[in-house]
Amino acid sequence: MPIDAAKALAADPRLGDIGWDHKDVQLYHLGLGAGRPATDPDELRYTLESKLHVLPSFATVAGAGMAMLGGLAAPGIDVNLAAVLHGGHSIELHRPIPVKGRATSRSKVAAVYDKGKAAVIVLRSEVADADGPLWTSDAQIFVRGEGGFGGERGPSAKEKLPGRAPDRTEERHIREDQALLYRLSGDWNPLHADPEFAKTAGFDQPILHGLCSYGMTLKAVVDTALGGDVSRVRAYRTRFAGIVYPGETLRIRMWQEPGRVQVSVTAAERDDAPVLADTVVEHA
């Protein structure tokens, strides 16, 4: 059944209540590889409740939120989940995320683009608590075989890398069990845990969650380029360009510019195969 873009865009937003506390935040941080070395004061900001701050990419899992999948059930959207890929993600922070909170999530289809052989659906979640807006999160969902319905092609998010050497290059090793730990924050897709399922999907072994690479990258940028201050992050966006396996190493190259850090993320052991592209952290 073709996507009915007009119907999807006109649909009423879905409202939901979400909540989290320090345990959810700590589990998320551990799933990104935080806590190495365990007694490092800089790492204790991610693991010890008395010193805890919240990495802004926690917005992607707050309330065990997989609102992305719920959005694919919106009126006018009738797609085969086997044809769905998470193509990119962006978050805008309106203020720092508290360690403990209750909030309301307002989710809707914000845009539908026609890429010819595929469609891109932008699922937007706006989250606010009693004190006002907290964050806005956009998931760009790529649906193979659902283009050609005559819609707008949409903007290009390409970011040309600077023609100079990066200002920083960091490497972050992915533990063998990291996907198993990260999935406890809410993404239970067996692709990231079950070897047999991964083989049916065309992979030699389970792959790491794209949003785990996304969080690991933001942590590396915060810890190095932003002096460990999570409150400086204003927005963060990326395009998922390839896969990475548990046991491999993310190579994270950073170019610092006024008000932003441009980032390239590759798999070090596989000749710098792309993992994240068009990646930018905007900051104060």
PDB file of C-alpha atoms in Angstrom:
ATOM      1  CA  MET A   1       0.000   0.000   0.000  1.00  0.00           C
ATOM      2  CA  PRO A   2       1.521   3.357  -1.004  1.00  0.00           C
ATOM      3  CA  ILE A   3       2.320   5.946   1.644  1.00  0.00           C
ATOM      4  CA  ASP A   4      -0.394   8.590   1.938  1.00  0.00           C
ATOM      5  CA  ALA A   5       1.830  11.538   2.863  1.00  0.00           C
ATOM      6  CA  ALA A   6      -1.018  14.028   3.267  1.00  0.00           C
ATOM      7  CA  LYS A   7      -2.887  11.728   5.641  1.00  0.00           C
ATOM      8  CA  ALA A   8       0.242  10.990   7.672  1.00  0.00           C
ATOM      9  CA  LEU A   9       1.148  14.658   8.046  1.00  0.00           C
ATOM     10  CA  ALA A  10      -2.413  15.642   9.007  1.00  0.00           C
ATOM     11  CA  ALA A  11      -2.765  12.967  11.698  1.00  0.00           C
ATOM     12  CA  ASP A  12      -3.090  14.034  15.324  1.00  0.00           C
ATOM     13  CA  PRO A  13       0.101  13.682  17.362  1.00  0.00           C
ATOM     14  CA  ARG A  14       0.449  10.765  19.750  1.00  0.00           C
ATOM     15  CA  LEU A  15       0.821  11.785  23.382  1.00  0.00           C
ATOM     16  CA  GLY A  16       2.578   9.687  25.994  1.00  0.00           C
ATOM     17  CA  ASP A  17       4.013   9.980  29.476  1.00  0.00           C
ATOM     18  CA  ILE A  18       7.633   8.973  30.022  1.00  0.00           C
ATOM     19  CA  GLY A  19       9.824   8.788  33.080  1.00  0.00           C
ATOM     20  CA  TRP A  20      13.400   7.954  34.032  1.00  0.00           C
ATOM     21  CA  ASP A  21      15.752   8.070  36.999  1.00  0.00           C
ATOM     22  CA  HIS A  22      19.452   7.712  37.752  1.00  0.00           C
ATOM     23  CA  LYS A  23      19.449   3.954  37.111  1.00  0.00           C
ATOM     24  CA  ASP A  24      18.196   4.432  33.547  1.00  0.00           C
ATOM     25  CA  VAL A  25      20.839   7.094  32.929  1.00  0.00           C
ATOM     26  CA  GLN A  26      23.650   4.985  34.405  1.00  0.00           C
ATOM     27  CA  LEU A  27      22.605   1.907  32.398  1.00  0.00           C
ATOM     28  CA  TYR A  28      22.574   3.963  29.208  1.00  0.00           C
ATOM     29  CA  HIS A  29      26.017   5.378  29.899  1.00  0.00           C
ATOM     30  CA  LEU A  30      27.419   1.917  30.665  1.00  0.00           C
ATOM     31  CA  GLY A  31      25.943   0.693  27.378  1.00  0.00           C
ATOM     32  CA  LEU A  32      28.050   3.339  25.631  1.00  0.00           C
ATOM     33  CA  GLY A  33      31.222   2.060  27.289  1.00  0.00           C
ATOM     34  CA  ALA A  34      31.393   4.565  30.139  1.00  0.00           C
ATOM     35  CA  GLY A  35      33.268   3.627  33.292  1.00  0.00           C
ATOM     36  CA  ARG A  36      36.668   2.808  31.849  1.00  0.00           C
ATOM     37  CA  PRO A  37      38.760   3.270  33.973  1.00  0.00           C
ATOM     38  CA  ALA A  38      36.118   2.683  36.642  1.00  0.00           C
ATOM     39  CA  THR A  39      37.649   5.114  39.188  1.00  0.00           C
ATOM     40  CA  ASP A  40      38.492   7.898  36.720  1.00  0.00           C
ATOM     41  CA  PRO A  41      36.820  11.104  38.042  1.00  0.00           C
ATOM     42  CA  ASP A  42      35.761  12.014  34.506  1.00  0.00           C
ATOM     43  CA  GLU A  43      34.047   8.648  34.083  1.00  0.00           C
ATOM     44  CA  LEU A  44      32.335   8.833  37.486  1.00  0.00           C
ATOM     45  CA  ARG A  45      30.212  11.657  36.038  1.00  0.00           C
ATOM     46  CA  TYR A  46      28.579   8.946  33.943  1.00  0.00           C
ATOM     47  CA  THR A  47      28.420   6.119  36.471  1.00  0.00           C
ATOM     48  CA  LEU A  48      28.140   7.412  40.060  1.00  0.00           C
ATOM     49  CA  GLU A  49      24.746   8.756  41.144  1.00  0.00           C
ATOM     50  CA  SER A  50      26.197  11.421  43.454  1.00  0.00           C
ATOM     51  CA  LYS A  51      28.186  12.959  40.580  1.00  0.00           C
ATOM     52  CA  LEU A  52      25.886  12.100  37.675  1.00  0.00           C
ATOM     53  CA  HIS A  53      25.275  14.227  34.613  1.00  0.00           C
ATOM     54  CA  VAL A  54      23.216  13.164  31.581  1.00  0.00           C
ATOM     55  CA  LEU A  55      24.660  12.793  28.109  1.00  0.00           C
ATOM     56  CA  PRO A  56      22.167  14.524  25.767  1.00  0.00           C
ATOM     57  CA  SER A  57      21.854  11.471  23.494  1.00  0.00           C
ATOM     58  CA  PHE A  58      20.010   9.823  26.403  1.00  0.00           C
ATOM     59  CA  ALA A  59      17.012  11.514  24.748  1.00  0.00           C
ATOM     60  CA  THR A  60      16.966   8.620  22.249  1.00  0.00           C
ATOM     61  CA  VAL A  61      16.137   6.060  24.968  1.00  0.00           C
ATOM     62  CA  ALA A  62      14.431   8.079  27.730  1.00  0.00           C
ATOM     63  CA  GLY A  63      11.363   6.235  28.944  1.00  0.00           C
ATOM     64  CA  ALA A  64      12.647   3.184  27.032  1.00  0.00           C
ATOM     65  CA  GLY A  65      11.414   5.171  24.061  1.00  0.00           C
ATOM     66  CA  MET A  66      11.152   3.372  20.785  1.00  0.00           C
ATOM     67  CA  ALA A  67       8.570   5.929  19.639  1.00  0.00           C
ATOM     68  CA  MET A  68      10.128   5.524  16.220  1.00  0.00           C
ATOM     69  CA  LEU A  69       8.366   2.192  15.715  1.00  0.00           C
ATOM     70  CA  GLY A  70       5.082   3.562  17.061  1.00  0.00           C
ATOM     71  CA  GLY A  71       5.276   6.379  14.537  1.00  0.00           C
ATOM     72  CA  LEU A  72       5.349   3.856  11.716  1.00  0.00           C
ATOM     73  CA  ALA A  73       1.814   2.886  12.718  1.00  0.00           C
ATOM     74  CA  ALA A  74       0.523   6.414  12.042  1.00  0.00           C
ATOM     75  CA  PRO A  75      -2.421   6.895   9.655  1.00  0.00           C
ATOM     76  CA  GLY A  76      -1.228   6.874   6.057  1.00  0.00           C
ATOM     77  CA  ILE A  77       1.884   4.831   6.896  1.00  0.00           C
ATOM     78  CA  ASP A  78       1.582   1.157   5.974  1.00  0.00           C
ATOM     79  CA  VAL A  79       5.053  -0.236   5.375  1.00  0.00           C
ATOM     80  CA  ASN A  80       6.885  -3.550   5.626  1.00  0.00           C
ATOM     81  CA  LEU A  81       9.175  -3.308   8.671  1.00  0.00           C
ATOM     82  CA  ALA A  82      11.690  -5.544   6.872  1.00  0.00           C
ATOM     83  CA  ALA A  83      12.196  -2.676   4.409  1.00  0.00           C
ATOM     84  CA  VAL A  84      12.818  -0.099   7.152  1.00  0.00           C
ATOM     85  CA  LEU A  85      16.227   1.358   8.000  1.00  0.00           C
ATOM     86  CA  HIS A  86      17.091   4.049  10.536  1.00  0.00           C
ATOM     87  CA  GLY A  87      18.768   6.466   8.144  1.00  0.00           C
ATOM     88  CA  GLY A  88      19.702   9.296  10.484  1.00  0.00           C
ATOM     89  CA  HIS A  89      18.923  10.986  13.759  1.00  0.00           C
ATOM     90  CA  SER A  90      18.999  14.480  15.223  1.00  0.00           C
ATOM     91  CA  ILE A  91      18.267  15.948  18.621  1.00  0.00           C
ATOM     92  CA  GLU A  92      17.866  19.557  19.707  1.00  0.00           C
ATOM     93  CA  LEU A  93      18.343  20.295  23.405  1.00  0.00           C
ATOM     94  CA  HIS A  94      16.276  23.079  24.938  1.00  0.00           C
ATOM     95  CA  ARG A  95      17.997  22.678  28.321  1.00  0.00           C
ATOM     96  CA  PRO A  96      20.042  20.014  30.115  1.00  0.00           C
ATOM     97  CA  ILE A  97      18.253  16.703  30.746  1.00  0.00           C
ATOM     98  CA  PRO A  98      17.681  16.134  34.489  1.00  0.00           C
ATOM     99  CA  VAL A  99      18.937  12.961  36.175  1.00  0.00           C
ATOM    100  CA  LYS A 100      15.365  12.120  37.211  1.00  0.00           C
ATOM    101  CA  GLY A 101      12.280  13.248  35.387  1.00  0.00           C
ATOM    102  CA  ARG A 102       8.718  12.793  34.226  1.00  0.00           C
ATOM    103  CA  ALA A 103       7.662  14.306  30.938  1.00  0.00           C
ATOM    104  CA  THR A 104       5.125  14.226  28.134  1.00  0.00           C
ATOM    105  CA  SER A 105       6.136  13.122  24.654  1.00  0.00           C
ATOM    106  CA  ARG A 106       4.291  14.482  21.628  1.00  0.00           C
ATOM    107  CA  SER A 107       5.110  12.402  18.524  1.00  0.00           C
ATOM    108  CA  LYS A 108       4.080  12.888  14.915  1.00  0.00           C
ATOM    109  CA  VAL A 109       5.141  12.424  11.304  1.00  0.00           C
ATOM    110  CA  ALA A 110       6.898  15.714  10.572  1.00  0.00           C
ATOM    111  CA  ALA A 111       7.788  15.091   6.924  1.00  0.00           C
ATOM    112  CA  VAL A 112       7.594  12.469   4.165  1.00  0.00           C
ATOM    113  CA  TYR A 113      10.071  12.660   1.300  1.00  0.00           C
ATOM    114  CA  ASP A 114      10.054  10.835  -2.024  1.00  0.00           C
ATOM    115  CA  LYS A 115      13.543   9.614  -2.974  1.00  0.00           C
ATOM    116  CA  GLY A 116      12.367   7.715  -6.041  1.00  0.00           C
ATOM    117  CA  LYS A 117      13.031   4.084  -5.119  1.00  0.00           C
ATOM    118  CA  ALA A 118      12.534   4.800  -1.423  1.00  0.00           C
ATOM    119  CA  ALA A 119      10.707   7.068   0.980  1.00  0.00           C
ATOM    120  CA  VAL A 120      12.100   8.934   3.985  1.00  0.00           C
ATOM    121  CA  ILE A 121       9.729   9.454   6.901  1.00  0.00           C
ATOM    122  CA  VAL A 122      10.731  11.972   9.571  1.00  0.00           C
ATOM    123  CA  LEU A 123       9.288  10.989  12.947  1.00  0.00           C
ATOM    124  CA  ARG A 124       9.455  13.858  15.440  1.00  0.00           C
ATOM    125  CA  SER A 125       9.115  13.635  19.212  1.00  0.00           C
ATOM    126  CA  GLU A 126       8.812  16.811  21.276  1.00  0.00           C
ATOM    127  CA  VAL A 127       9.358  16.223  24.986  1.00  0.00           C
ATOM    128  CA  ALA A 128       8.480  18.646  27.785  1.00  0.00           C
ATOM    129  CA  ASP A 129       8.167  18.467  31.559  1.00  0.00           C
ATOM    130  CA  ALA A 130       6.481  20.747  34.080  1.00  0.00           C
ATOM    131  CA  ASP A 131       9.191  23.374  33.534  1.00  0.00           C
ATOM    132  CA  GLY A 132       8.821  23.493  29.757  1.00  0.00           C
ATOM    133  CA  PRO A 133      10.433  21.971  26.644  1.00  0.00           C
ATOM    134  CA  LEU A 134      13.339  19.555  27.144  1.00  0.00           C
ATOM    135  CA  TRP A 135      14.256  18.246  23.702  1.00  0.00           C
ATOM    136  CA  THR A 136      13.086  17.643  20.140  1.00  0.00           C
ATOM    137  CA  SER A 137      14.169  14.400  18.465  1.00  0.00           C
ATOM    138  CA  ASP A 138      13.885  13.585  14.750  1.00  0.00           C
ATOM    139  CA  ALA A 139      14.357  10.035  13.436  1.00  0.00           C
ATOM    140  CA  GLN A 140      14.843   9.814   9.673  1.00  0.00           C
ATOM    141  CA  ILE A 141      13.377   6.462   8.603  1.00  0.00           C
ATOM    142  CA  PHE A 142      14.394   5.113   5.181  1.00  0.00           C
ATOM    143  CA  VAL A 143      11.799   2.764   3.645  1.00  0.00           C
ATOM    144  CA  ARG A 144      12.977   0.816   0.612  1.00  0.00           C
ATOM    145  CA  GLY A 145      10.527   0.378  -2.246  1.00  0.00           C
ATOM    146  CA  GLU A 146       8.075   3.011  -1.020  1.00  0.00           C
ATOM    147  CA  GLY A 147       9.101   5.984  -3.167  1.00  0.00           C
ATOM    148  CA  GLY A 148       7.561   7.170  -6.395  1.00  0.00           C
ATOM    149  CA  PHE A 149       4.411   8.624  -4.860  1.00  0.00           C
ATOM    150  CA  GLY A 150       5.034  12.110  -6.252  1.00  0.00           C
ATOM    151  CA  GLY A 151       6.165  13.864  -3.088  1.00  0.00           C
ATOM    152  CA  GLU A 152       8.948  16.369  -2.455  1.00  0.00           C
ATOM    153  CA  ARG A 153      12.476  14.964  -2.601  1.00  0.00           C
ATOM    154  CA  GLY A 154      13.471  16.832   0.570  1.00  0.00           C
ATOM    155  CA  PRO A 155      16.637  18.618   1.658  1.00  0.00           C
ATOM    156  CA  SER A 156      20.161  17.242   1.386  1.00  0.00           C
ATOM    157  CA  ALA A 157      21.994  16.975   4.703  1.00  0.00           C
ATOM    158  CA  LYS A 158      25.455  16.489   3.206  1.00  0.00           C
ATOM    159  CA  GLU A 159      28.295  17.977   5.238  1.00  0.00           C
ATOM    160  CA  LYS A 160      31.562  18.407   3.348  1.00  0.00           C
ATOM    161  CA  LEU A 161      34.506  17.648   5.604  1.00  0.00           C
ATOM    162  CA  PRO A 162      37.092  20.434   5.998  1.00  0.00           C
ATOM    163  CA  GLY A 163      40.091  20.182   3.701  1.00  0.00           C
ATOM    164  CA  ARG A 164      42.562  19.919   6.568  1.00  0.00           C
ATOM    165  CA  ALA A 165      43.673  17.383   9.098  1.00  0.00           C
ATOM    166  CA  PRO A 166      41.260  16.831  12.002  1.00  0.00           C
ATOM    167  CA  ASP A 167      41.897  18.757  15.192  1.00  0.00           C
ATOM    168  CA  ARG A 168      41.396  15.586  17.240  1.00  0.00           C
ATOM    169  CA  THR A 169      41.236  11.884  16.547  1.00  0.00           C
ATOM    170  CA  GLU A 170      39.892   9.579  19.251  1.00  0.00           C
ATOM    171  CA  GLU A 171      39.494   5.811  19.199  1.00  0.00           C
ATOM    172  CA  ARG A 172      36.797   4.047  21.211  1.00  0.00           C
ATOM    173  CA  HIS A 173      36.918   0.262  21.478  1.00  0.00           C
ATOM    174  CA  ILE A 174      33.576  -1.550  21.465  1.00  0.00           C
ATOM    175  CA  ARG A 175      33.406  -4.335  24.021  1.00  0.00           C
ATOM    176  CA  GLU A 176      32.343  -7.792  22.838  1.00  0.00           C
ATOM    177  CA  ASP A 177      29.275  -7.613  25.119  1.00  0.00           C
ATOM    178  CA  GLN A 178      28.433  -3.965  24.509  1.00  0.00           C
ATOM    179  CA  ALA A 179      25.398  -4.527  22.267  1.00  0.00           C
ATOM    180  CA  LEU A 180      23.985  -6.932  24.873  1.00  0.00           C
ATOM    181  CA  LEU A 181      24.263  -4.222  27.517  1.00  0.00           C
ATOM    182  CA  TYR A 182      23.059  -1.359  25.325  1.00  0.00           C
ATOM    183  CA  ARG A 183      19.885  -3.200  24.298  1.00  0.00           C
ATOM    184  CA  LEU A 184      18.746  -3.159  27.961  1.00  0.00           C
ATOM    185  CA  SER A 185      17.981   0.538  27.424  1.00  0.00           C
ATOM    186  CA  GLY A 186      15.060  -0.413  25.183  1.00  0.00           C
ATOM    187  CA  ASP A 187      16.068  -1.614  21.704  1.00  0.00           C
ATOM    188  CA  TRP A 188      15.425  -5.369  21.796  1.00  0.00           C
ATOM    189  CA  ASN A 189      15.995  -6.046  18.103  1.00  0.00           C
ATOM    190  CA  PRO A 190      17.581  -9.547  17.956  1.00  0.00           C
ATOM    191  CA  LEU A 191      19.827  -8.299  15.140  1.00  0.00           C
ATOM    192  CA  HIS A 192      22.093  -6.998  17.908  1.00  0.00           C
ATOM    193  CA  ALA A 193      22.207 -10.190  19.980  1.00  0.00           C
ATOM    194  CA  ASP A 194      21.208 -13.363  18.102  1.00  0.00           C
ATOM    195  CA  PRO A 195      23.849 -14.751  15.686  1.00  0.00           C
ATOM    196  CA  GLU A 196      21.285 -16.809  13.757  1.00  0.00           C
ATOM    197  CA  PHE A 197      18.978 -13.831  13.298  1.00  0.00           C
ATOM    198  CA  ALA A 198      21.925 -11.704  12.177  1.00  0.00           C
ATOM    199  CA  LYS A 199      22.823 -14.298   9.533  1.00  0.00           C
ATOM    200  CA  THR A 200      19.282 -14.245   8.122  1.00  0.00           C
ATOM    201  CA  ALA A 201      19.676 -10.459   7.830  1.00  0.00           C
ATOM    202  CA  GLY A 202      22.904 -10.888   5.868  1.00  0.00           C
ATOM    203  CA  PHE A 203      25.509 -10.252   8.588  1.00  0.00           C
ATOM    204  CA  ASP A 204      28.253 -12.565   9.794  1.00  0.00           C
ATOM    205  CA  GLN A 205      27.449 -11.741  13.413  1.00  0.00           C
ATOM    206  CA  PRO A 206      25.249  -9.366  15.440  1.00  0.00           C
ATOM    207  CA  ILE A 207      25.965  -5.697  14.771  1.00  0.00           C
ATOM    208  CA  LEU A 208      26.123  -2.771  17.170  1.00  0.00           C
ATOM    209  CA  HIS A 209      23.083  -0.497  17.389  1.00  0.00           C
ATOM    210  CA  GLY A 210      23.494   2.636  15.276  1.00  0.00           C
ATOM    211  CA  LEU A 211      22.254   4.721  18.192  1.00  0.00           C
ATOM    212  CA  CYS A 212      24.964   3.191  20.380  1.00  0.00           C
ATOM    213  CA  SER A 213      27.628   4.456  17.953  1.00  0.00           C
ATOM    214  CA  TYR A 214      25.740   7.773  17.998  1.00  0.00           C
ATOM    215  CA  GLY A 215      25.971   7.995  21.794  1.00  0.00           C
ATOM    216  CA  MET A 216      29.599   6.836  21.919  1.00  0.00           C
ATOM    217  CA  THR A 217      30.536   9.544  19.438  1.00  0.00           C
ATOM    218  CA  LEU A 218      28.794  12.301  21.384  1.00  0.00           C
ATOM    219  CA  LYS A 219      30.514  11.151  24.584  1.00  0.00           C
ATOM    220  CA  ALA A 220      33.901  11.352  22.852  1.00  0.00           C
ATOM    221  CA  VAL A 221      33.153  14.876  21.630  1.00  0.00           C
ATOM    222  CA  VAL A 222      31.901  16.045  25.045  1.00  0.00           C
ATOM    223  CA  ASP A 223      34.842  14.511  26.911  1.00  0.00           C
ATOM    224  CA  THR A 224      37.513  15.989  24.641  1.00  0.00           C
ATOM    225  CA  ALA A 225      36.325  18.967  22.599  1.00  0.00           C
ATOM    226  CA  LEU A 226      33.768  20.314  25.107  1.00  0.00           C
ATOM    227  CA  GLY A 227      35.742  19.900  28.324  1.00  0.00           C
ATOM    228  CA  GLY A 228      33.363  17.278  29.722  1.00  0.00           C
ATOM    229  CA  ASP A 229      30.457  19.745  29.965  1.00  0.00           C
ATOM    230  CA  VAL A 230      27.242  18.101  28.682  1.00  0.00           C
ATOM    231  CA  SER A 231      25.302  21.355  29.166  1.00  0.00           C
ATOM    232  CA  ARG A 232      27.193  22.929  26.251  1.00  0.00           C
ATOM    233  CA  VAL A 233      25.509  20.650  23.678  1.00  0.00           C
ATOM    234  CA  ARG A 234      22.746  22.437  21.791  1.00  0.00           C
ATOM    235  CA  ALA A 235      22.071  19.995  18.936  1.00  0.00           C
ATOM    236  CA  TYR A 236      23.494  16.802  17.455  1.00  0.00           C
ATOM    237  CA  ARG A 237      22.785  15.158  14.119  1.00  0.00           C
ATOM    238  CA  THR A 238      24.139  12.283  12.053  1.00  0.00           C
ATOM    239  CA  ARG A 239      23.485   9.963   9.121  1.00  0.00           C
ATOM    240  CA  PHE A 240      23.991   6.241   9.650  1.00  0.00           C
ATOM    241  CA  ALA A 241      26.426   5.363   6.876  1.00  0.00           C
ATOM    242  CA  GLY A 242      27.479   1.817   7.757  1.00  0.00           C
ATOM    243  CA  ILE A 243      27.744  -0.868  10.408  1.00  0.00           C
ATOM    244  CA  VAL A 244      30.233  -1.671  13.139  1.00  0.00           C
ATOM    245  CA  TYR A 245      30.628  -4.948  15.038  1.00  0.00           C
ATOM    246  CA  PRO A 246      31.182  -5.504  18.760  1.00  0.00           C
ATOM    247  CA  GLY A 247      34.915  -6.010  19.290  1.00  0.00           C
ATOM    248  CA  GLU A 248      35.842  -3.383  16.689  1.00  0.00           C
ATOM    249  CA  THR A 249      37.050   0.179  17.251  1.00  0.00           C
ATOM    250  CA  LEU A 250      35.366   3.453  16.332  1.00  0.00           C
ATOM    251  CA  ARG A 251      37.789   6.020  14.923  1.00  0.00           C
ATOM    252  CA  ILE A 252      36.315   9.447  15.648  1.00  0.00           C
ATOM    253  CA  ARG A 253      37.811  12.436  13.824  1.00  0.00           C
ATOM    254  CA  MET A 254      36.802  15.939  14.940  1.00  0.00           C
ATOM    255  CA  TRP A 255      37.115  19.329  13.286  1.00  0.00           C
ATOM    256  CA  GLN A 256      36.414  22.208  15.677  1.00  0.00           C
ATOM    257  CA  GLU A 257      34.765  25.327  14.301  1.00  0.00           C
ATOM    258  CA  PRO A 258      33.054  28.273  16.035  1.00  0.00           C
ATOM    259  CA  GLY A 259      29.945  26.899  17.752  1.00  0.00           C
ATOM    260  CA  ARG A 260      30.208  23.423  16.337  1.00  0.00           C
ATOM    261  CA  VAL A 261      32.282  20.269  15.964  1.00  0.00           C
ATOM    262  CA  GLN A 262      32.153  18.357  12.687  1.00  0.00           C
ATOM    263  CA  VAL A 263      32.769  14.627  13.050  1.00  0.00           C
ATOM    264  CA  SER A 264      33.629  11.610  10.909  1.00  0.00           C
ATOM    265  CA  VAL A 265      33.244   8.106  12.390  1.00  0.00           C
ATOM    266  CA  THR A 266      34.731   4.979  10.821  1.00  0.00           C
ATOM    267  CA  ALA A 267      35.506   1.357  11.687  1.00  0.00           C
ATOM    268  CA  ALA A 268      39.261   1.356  12.313  1.00  0.00           C
ATOM    269  CA  GLU A 269      39.869  -2.356  11.648  1.00  0.00           C
ATOM    270  CA  ARG A 270      38.034  -2.350   8.311  1.00  0.00           C
ATOM    271  CA  ASP A 271      40.085   0.258   6.464  1.00  0.00           C
ATOM    272  CA  ASP A 272      38.067   3.121   7.943  1.00  0.00           C
ATOM    273  CA  ALA A 273      34.743   1.907   6.567  1.00  0.00           C
ATOM    274  CA  PRO A 274      32.131   4.649   7.187  1.00  0.00           C
ATOM    275  CA  VAL A 275      29.911   4.287  10.270  1.00  0.00           C
ATOM    276  CA  LEU A 276      28.501   7.795  10.852  1.00  0.00           C
ATOM    277  CA  ALA A 277      28.540  10.605   8.281  1.00  0.00           C
ATOM    278  CA  ASP A 278      27.274  14.191   8.015  1.00  0.00           C
ATOM    279  CA  THR A 279      27.754  14.399  11.779  1.00  0.00           C
ATOM    280  CA  VAL A 280      27.711  17.735  13.607  1.00  0.00           C
ATOM    281  CA  VAL A 281      27.559  18.704  17.293  1.00  0.00           C
ATOM    282  CA  GLU A 282      26.389  22.294  17.821  1.00  0.00           C
ATOM    283  CA  HIS A 283      27.441  23.799  21.139  1.00  0.00           C
ATOM    284  CA  ALA A 284      27.593  26.895  23.307  1.00  0.00           C
TER     285      ALA A 284
END
